[in-house]
Amino acid sequence: MNIHDDVVVIAGIFAIISAIYKLAIEPSINSKISNLETKGFLLIDNCKNNLNDKFVLTDRKVDIHLQDYANYKEANLLQANGLNEKINHTWNKTKELFSEERAERKEIQALIQKQHDLKNRE
């Protein structure tokens, strides 16, 4: 056996192995890689859709809470304004009653002063 013949045989074996690899093994690896890429893209799309759905749901919940807060604030404002109007009305009515009482008291004092010559102490 000659070294030259051994090298040729070894090169031939490598050529046959690489041909088998190219024809049989590499296409299956490429298809597996392609399947993994497809699954990865589908997974990313699903995650994106789930996050988008959760974001929309959270946005709706926030909108509902903001509307509840606005309604609560408006109800409290209406109640406060109603109480202020009631207080002002009662105060004005009381003021009128006090001014009437004062006028009546002055009339009575003037009448008593005329009749009895009493002095007014105010």
PDB file of C-alpha atoms in Angstrom:
ATOM      1  CA  MET A   1       0.000   0.000   0.000  1.00  0.00           C
ATOM      2  CA  ASN A   2       1.146   3.284  -0.967  1.00  0.00           C
ATOM      3  CA  ILE A   3       0.536   6.504   0.993  1.00  0.00           C
ATOM      4  CA  HIS A   4      -0.731   8.096  -2.141  1.00  0.00           C
ATOM      5  CA  ASP A   5      -3.384   5.406  -2.481  1.00  0.00           C
ATOM      6  CA  ASP A   6      -4.295   5.761   1.201  1.00  0.00           C
ATOM      7  CA  VAL A   7      -4.802   9.516   0.817  1.00  0.00           C
ATOM      8  CA  VAL A   8      -6.991   8.949  -2.241  1.00  0.00           C
ATOM      9  CA  VAL A   9      -9.083   6.387  -0.377  1.00  0.00           C
ATOM     10  CA  ILE A  10      -9.429   8.665   2.665  1.00  0.00           C
ATOM     11  CA  ALA A  11     -10.363  11.633   0.429  1.00  0.00           C
ATOM     12  CA  GLY A  12     -12.927   9.448  -1.329  1.00  0.00           C
ATOM     13  CA  ILE A  13     -14.423   8.380   1.995  1.00  0.00           C
ATOM     14  CA  PHE A  14     -14.649  12.056   3.078  1.00  0.00           C
ATOM     15  CA  ALA A  15     -16.300  12.916  -0.251  1.00  0.00           C
ATOM     16  CA  ILE A  16     -18.840  10.119   0.176  1.00  0.00           C
ATOM     17  CA  ILE A  17     -19.555  11.126   3.797  1.00  0.00           C
ATOM     18  CA  SER A  18     -19.973  14.791   2.854  1.00  0.00           C
ATOM     19  CA  ALA A  19     -22.287  13.814  -0.042  1.00  0.00           C
ATOM     20  CA  ILE A  20     -24.420  11.709   2.313  1.00  0.00           C
ATOM     21  CA  TYR A  21     -24.435  14.589   4.790  1.00  0.00           C
ATOM     22  CA  LYS A  22     -25.464  17.078   2.095  1.00  0.00           C
ATOM     23  CA  LEU A  23     -28.184  14.836   0.685  1.00  0.00           C
ATOM     24  CA  ALA A  24     -29.640  13.205   3.796  1.00  0.00           C
ATOM     25  CA  ILE A  25     -28.794  15.044   7.001  1.00  0.00           C
ATOM     26  CA  GLU A  26     -28.537  18.719   6.018  1.00  0.00           C
ATOM     27  CA  PRO A  27     -32.077  19.011   4.543  1.00  0.00           C
ATOM     28  CA  SER A  28     -33.591  17.569   7.712  1.00  0.00           C
ATOM     29  CA  ILE A  29     -31.544  20.002   9.820  1.00  0.00           C
ATOM     30  CA  ASN A  30     -32.647  22.881   7.591  1.00  0.00           C
ATOM     31  CA  SER A  31     -36.293  21.819   7.885  1.00  0.00           C
ATOM     32  CA  LYS A  32     -35.924  21.554  11.659  1.00  0.00           C
ATOM     33  CA  ILE A  33     -34.381  25.023  11.786  1.00  0.00           C
ATOM     34  CA  SER A  34     -37.188  26.309   9.573  1.00  0.00           C
ATOM     35  CA  ASN A  35     -39.775  24.687  11.864  1.00  0.00           C
ATOM     36  CA  LEU A  36     -38.113  26.212  14.930  1.00  0.00           C
ATOM     37  CA  GLU A  37     -38.085  29.644  13.287  1.00  0.00           C
ATOM     38  CA  THR A  38     -41.769  29.275  12.388  1.00  0.00           C
ATOM     39  CA  LYS A  39     -42.636  28.162  15.915  1.00  0.00           C
ATOM     40  CA  GLY A  40     -40.593  31.032  17.335  1.00  0.00           C
ATOM     41  CA  PHE A  41     -42.385  33.561  15.154  1.00  0.00           C
ATOM     42  CA  LEU A  42     -45.764  32.067  16.089  1.00  0.00           C
ATOM     43  CA  LEU A  43     -44.821  32.207  19.760  1.00  0.00           C
ATOM     44  CA  ILE A  44     -43.789  35.841  19.442  1.00  0.00           C
ATOM     45  CA  ASP A  45     -47.036  36.675  17.607  1.00  0.00           C
ATOM     46  CA  ASN A  46     -49.091  34.893  20.284  1.00  0.00           C
ATOM     47  CA  CYS A  47     -47.263  36.747  23.058  1.00  0.00           C
ATOM     48  CA  LYS A  48     -47.804  40.030  21.228  1.00  0.00           C
ATOM     49  CA  ASN A  49     -51.515  39.300  20.817  1.00  0.00           C
ATOM     50  CA  ASN A  50     -51.867  38.284  24.476  1.00  0.00           C
ATOM     51  CA  LEU A  51     -50.093  41.422  25.646  1.00  0.00           C
ATOM     52  CA  ASN A  52     -52.219  43.542  23.328  1.00  0.00           C
ATOM     53  CA  ASP A  53     -55.407  41.918  24.687  1.00  0.00           C
ATOM     54  CA  LYS A  54     -54.266  42.471  28.265  1.00  0.00           C
ATOM     55  CA  PHE A  55     -53.380  46.070  27.465  1.00  0.00           C
ATOM     56  CA  VAL A  56     -56.822  46.701  25.938  1.00  0.00           C
ATOM     57  CA  LEU A  57     -58.516  45.050  28.926  1.00  0.00           C
ATOM     58  CA  THR A  58     -56.466  47.129  31.367  1.00  0.00           C
ATOM     59  CA  ASP A  59     -57.219  50.263  29.374  1.00  0.00           C
ATOM     60  CA  ARG A  60     -60.948  49.507  29.595  1.00  0.00           C
ATOM     61  CA  LYS A  61     -60.677  48.920  33.335  1.00  0.00           C
ATOM     62  CA  VAL A  62     -58.865  52.224  33.764  1.00  0.00           C
ATOM     63  CA  ASP A  63     -61.525  53.985  31.672  1.00  0.00           C
ATOM     64  CA  ILE A  64     -64.250  52.475  33.869  1.00  0.00           C
ATOM     65  CA  HIS A  65     -62.463  53.580  37.055  1.00  0.00           C
ATOM     66  CA  LEU A  66     -61.885  57.058  35.662  1.00  0.00           C
ATOM     67  CA  GLN A  67     -65.579  57.336  34.770  1.00  0.00           C
ATOM     68  CA  ASP A  68     -66.547  56.104  38.247  1.00  0.00           C
ATOM     69  CA  TYR A  69     -64.238  58.704  39.786  1.00  0.00           C
ATOM     70  CA  ALA A  70     -65.693  61.471  37.597  1.00  0.00           C
ATOM     71  CA  ASN A  71     -69.238  60.448  38.563  1.00  0.00           C
ATOM     72  CA  TYR A  72     -68.301  60.257  42.246  1.00  0.00           C
ATOM     73  CA  LYS A  73     -66.629  63.652  42.082  1.00  0.00           C
ATOM     74  CA  GLU A  74     -69.639  65.175  40.312  1.00  0.00           C
ATOM     75  CA  ALA A  75     -72.066  63.661  42.850  1.00  0.00           C
ATOM     76  CA  ASN A  76     -70.018  65.044  45.744  1.00  0.00           C
ATOM     77  CA  LEU A  77     -69.841  68.441  44.066  1.00  0.00           C
ATOM     78  CA  LEU A  78     -73.603  68.485  43.549  1.00  0.00           C
ATOM     79  CA  GLN A  79     -74.161  67.479  47.154  1.00  0.00           C
ATOM     80  CA  ALA A  80     -71.768  70.165  48.413  1.00  0.00           C
ATOM     81  CA  ASN A  81     -73.420  72.808  46.232  1.00  0.00           C
ATOM     82  CA  GLY A  82     -76.848  71.675  47.436  1.00  0.00           C
ATOM     83  CA  LEU A  83     -75.707  71.970  51.048  1.00  0.00           C
ATOM     84  CA  ASN A  84     -74.210  75.408  50.370  1.00  0.00           C
ATOM     85  CA  GLU A  85     -77.486  76.572  48.813  1.00  0.00           C
ATOM     86  CA  LYS A  86     -79.438  75.185  51.758  1.00  0.00           C
ATOM     87  CA  ILE A  87     -77.103  76.888  54.248  1.00  0.00           C
ATOM     88  CA  ASN A  88     -77.303  80.203  52.361  1.00  0.00           C
ATOM     89  CA  HIS A  89     -81.083  79.965  52.156  1.00  0.00           C
ATOM     90  CA  THR A  90     -81.369  79.199  55.887  1.00  0.00           C
ATOM     91  CA  TRP A  91     -78.937  81.988  56.727  1.00  0.00           C
ATOM     92  CA  ASN A  92     -80.829  84.536  54.612  1.00  0.00           C
ATOM     93  CA  LYS A  93     -84.125  83.435  56.134  1.00  0.00           C
ATOM     94  CA  THR A  94     -82.649  83.730  59.651  1.00  0.00           C
ATOM     95  CA  LYS A  95     -81.224  87.153  58.797  1.00  0.00           C
ATOM     96  CA  GLU A  96     -84.650  88.316  57.659  1.00  0.00           C
ATOM     97  CA  LEU A  97     -86.247  86.953  60.832  1.00  0.00           C
ATOM     98  CA  PHE A  98     -83.629  88.699  63.006  1.00  0.00           C
ATOM     99  CA  SER A  99     -84.117  91.984  61.159  1.00  0.00           C
ATOM    100  CA  GLU A 100     -87.903  91.650  61.604  1.00  0.00           C
ATOM    101  CA  GLU A 101     -87.421  90.849  65.301  1.00  0.00           C
ATOM    102  CA  ARG A 102     -85.095  93.831  65.690  1.00  0.00           C
ATOM    103  CA  ALA A 103     -87.610  96.111  63.966  1.00  0.00           C
ATOM    104  CA  GLU A 104     -90.431  94.792  66.163  1.00  0.00           C
ATOM    105  CA  ARG A 105     -88.278  95.198  69.286  1.00  0.00           C
ATOM    106  CA  LYS A 106     -87.474  98.779  68.354  1.00  0.00           C
ATOM    107  CA  GLU A 107     -91.151  99.476  67.761  1.00  0.00           C
ATOM    108  CA  ILE A 108     -92.060  97.948  71.124  1.00  0.00           C
ATOM    109  CA  GLN A 109     -89.254  99.846  72.857  1.00  0.00           C
ATOM    110  CA  ALA A 110     -90.386 103.083  71.232  1.00  0.00           C
ATOM    111  CA  LEU A 111     -93.989 102.369  72.299  1.00  0.00           C
ATOM    112  CA  ILE A 112     -92.964 101.560  75.872  1.00  0.00           C
ATOM    113  CA  GLN A 113     -90.698 104.596  75.954  1.00  0.00           C
ATOM    114  CA  LYS A 114     -93.577 106.809  74.873  1.00  0.00           C
ATOM    115  CA  GLN A 115     -95.930 105.328  77.397  1.00  0.00           C
ATOM    116  CA  HIS A 116     -93.608 105.142  80.388  1.00  0.00           C
ATOM    117  CA  ASP A 117     -90.829 107.508  79.550  1.00  0.00           C
ATOM    118  CA  LEU A 118     -88.223 104.694  79.754  1.00  0.00           C
ATOM    119  CA  LYS A 119     -84.753 104.942  78.325  1.00  0.00           C
ATOM    120  CA  ASN A 120     -83.574 102.571  75.586  1.00  0.00           C
ATOM    121  CA  ARG A 121     -80.443 100.605  76.584  1.00  0.00           C
ATOM    122  CA  GLU A 122     -78.676  99.536  73.447  1.00  0.00           C
TER     123      GLU A 122
END
